[in-house]
Amino acid sequence: MSKKHTLLAMLFAIIGFVFSQLFQNMFYWGGQSFSWFYVGVGLSYGCSILSVVFMVTSYQKNGLIGSDILFNLFSSLLVGTSIFWTTFIVIAWHG
């Protein structure tokens, strides 16, 4: 079960990271309205949060030593970068 949670955490971390890099281009999809921009922001944050939830459940089921530390470390790095970059861009576009 832990392997499934770890893989889901990594999958959602990768999806969140991709959206954190591409959501700026989504601004132009809706005729330069912020509706698609915020859809991308929501997907970036949502996938990042789901990744954290799966990492926490993996830790709770198997402890820190029993879980896949390298996968969770990589997922944590992606999630941290995604949240930082998404927040930075949202503030920059509205600042």
Coordinates of C-alpha atoms in Angstrom, one line a residue:
M1 CA 0.0 0.0 0.0
S2 CA 2.8 2.4 0.8
K3 CA 4.3 1.9 -2.7
K4 CA 1.0 3.0 -4.2
H5 CA 0.9 6.1 -2.0
T6 CA 4.5 7.0 -2.9
L7 CA 3.9 6.6 -6.6
L8 CA 0.7 8.7 -6.4
A9 CA 2.6 11.4 -4.5
M10 CA 5.2 11.5 -7.2
L11 CA 2.7 11.5 -10.0
F12 CA 0.8 14.5 -8.5
A13 CA 4.0 16.3 -7.7
I14 CA 5.0 16.0 -11.4
I15 CA 1.6 17.1 -12.6
G16 CA 1.7 20.1 -10.2
F17 CA 5.2 21.0 -11.3
V18 CA 4.2 20.9 -15.0
F19 CA 1.1 23.2 -14.3
S20 CA 3.3 25.5 -12.3
Q21 CA 5.5 26.0 -15.4
L22 CA 2.7 26.3 -17.9
F23 CA -0.2 28.1 -16.2
Q24 CA 1.0 31.5 -17.4
N25 CA 0.3 30.5 -21.0
M26 CA -3.2 29.6 -20.0
F27 CA -3.9 33.3 -19.6
Y28 CA -4.2 33.7 -23.3
W29 CA -6.6 30.8 -23.8
G30 CA -9.6 32.8 -22.6
G31 CA -9.0 35.9 -24.6
Q32 CA -6.7 37.4 -22.0
S33 CA -9.0 36.9 -19.1
F34 CA -7.8 35.5 -15.8
S35 CA -10.3 32.6 -15.8
W36 CA -7.9 30.0 -17.4
F37 CA -5.0 31.5 -15.5
Y38 CA -6.7 30.6 -12.2
V39 CA -7.7 27.2 -13.5
G40 CA -3.9 26.5 -14.0
V41 CA -3.1 28.0 -10.6
G42 CA -5.8 25.8 -9.0
L43 CA -4.5 22.7 -10.7
S44 CA -0.9 23.5 -9.7
Y45 CA -1.9 24.0 -6.0
G46 CA -4.4 21.1 -6.0
C47 CA -2.0 18.5 -7.4
S48 CA 0.8 19.8 -5.0
I49 CA -1.5 19.4 -2.0
L50 CA -2.7 16.0 -3.1
S51 CA 1.0 15.0 -3.4
V52 CA 1.6 16.1 0.2
V53 CA -1.4 14.2 1.4
F54 CA -0.2 11.0 -0.2
M55 CA 3.3 11.5 1.2
V56 CA 1.9 12.0 4.7
T57 CA -0.3 8.8 4.4
S58 CA 2.8 6.9 3.2
Y59 CA 4.7 8.1 6.3
Q60 CA 1.8 7.2 8.6
K61 CA 1.5 3.7 7.3
N62 CA 5.2 2.7 7.2
G63 CA 7.1 5.3 9.2
L64 CA 9.9 7.4 7.9
I65 CA 12.3 4.4 7.5
G66 CA 9.8 2.1 5.8
S67 CA 8.7 4.6 3.1
D68 CA 10.6 5.3 -0.1
I69 CA 12.7 8.2 1.1
L70 CA 14.2 9.2 -2.2
F71 CA 10.9 9.2 -4.0
N72 CA 9.4 11.3 -1.3
L73 CA 12.4 13.7 -1.2
F74 CA 12.1 14.2 -5.0
S75 CA 8.3 14.7 -4.6
S76 CA 8.9 17.2 -1.8
L77 CA 11.4 19.1 -3.9
L78 CA 8.9 19.3 -6.8
V79 CA 6.1 20.4 -4.6
G80 CA 8.1 23.1 -2.9
T81 CA 9.3 24.4 -6.2
S82 CA 5.8 24.3 -7.6
I83 CA 4.2 26.2 -4.7
F84 CA 7.0 28.8 -4.6
W85 CA 6.9 29.5 -8.3
T86 CA 3.1 29.6 -8.6
T87 CA 2.9 32.0 -5.7
F88 CA 5.7 34.1 -7.1
I89 CA 4.0 34.4 -10.5
V90 CA 0.6 35.1 -9.1
I91 CA 2.0 37.9 -7.0
A92 CA 4.0 39.3 -10.0
W93 CA 1.1 39.3 -12.4
H94 CA -1.2 41.1 -9.9
G95 CA 1.5 43.2 -8.2

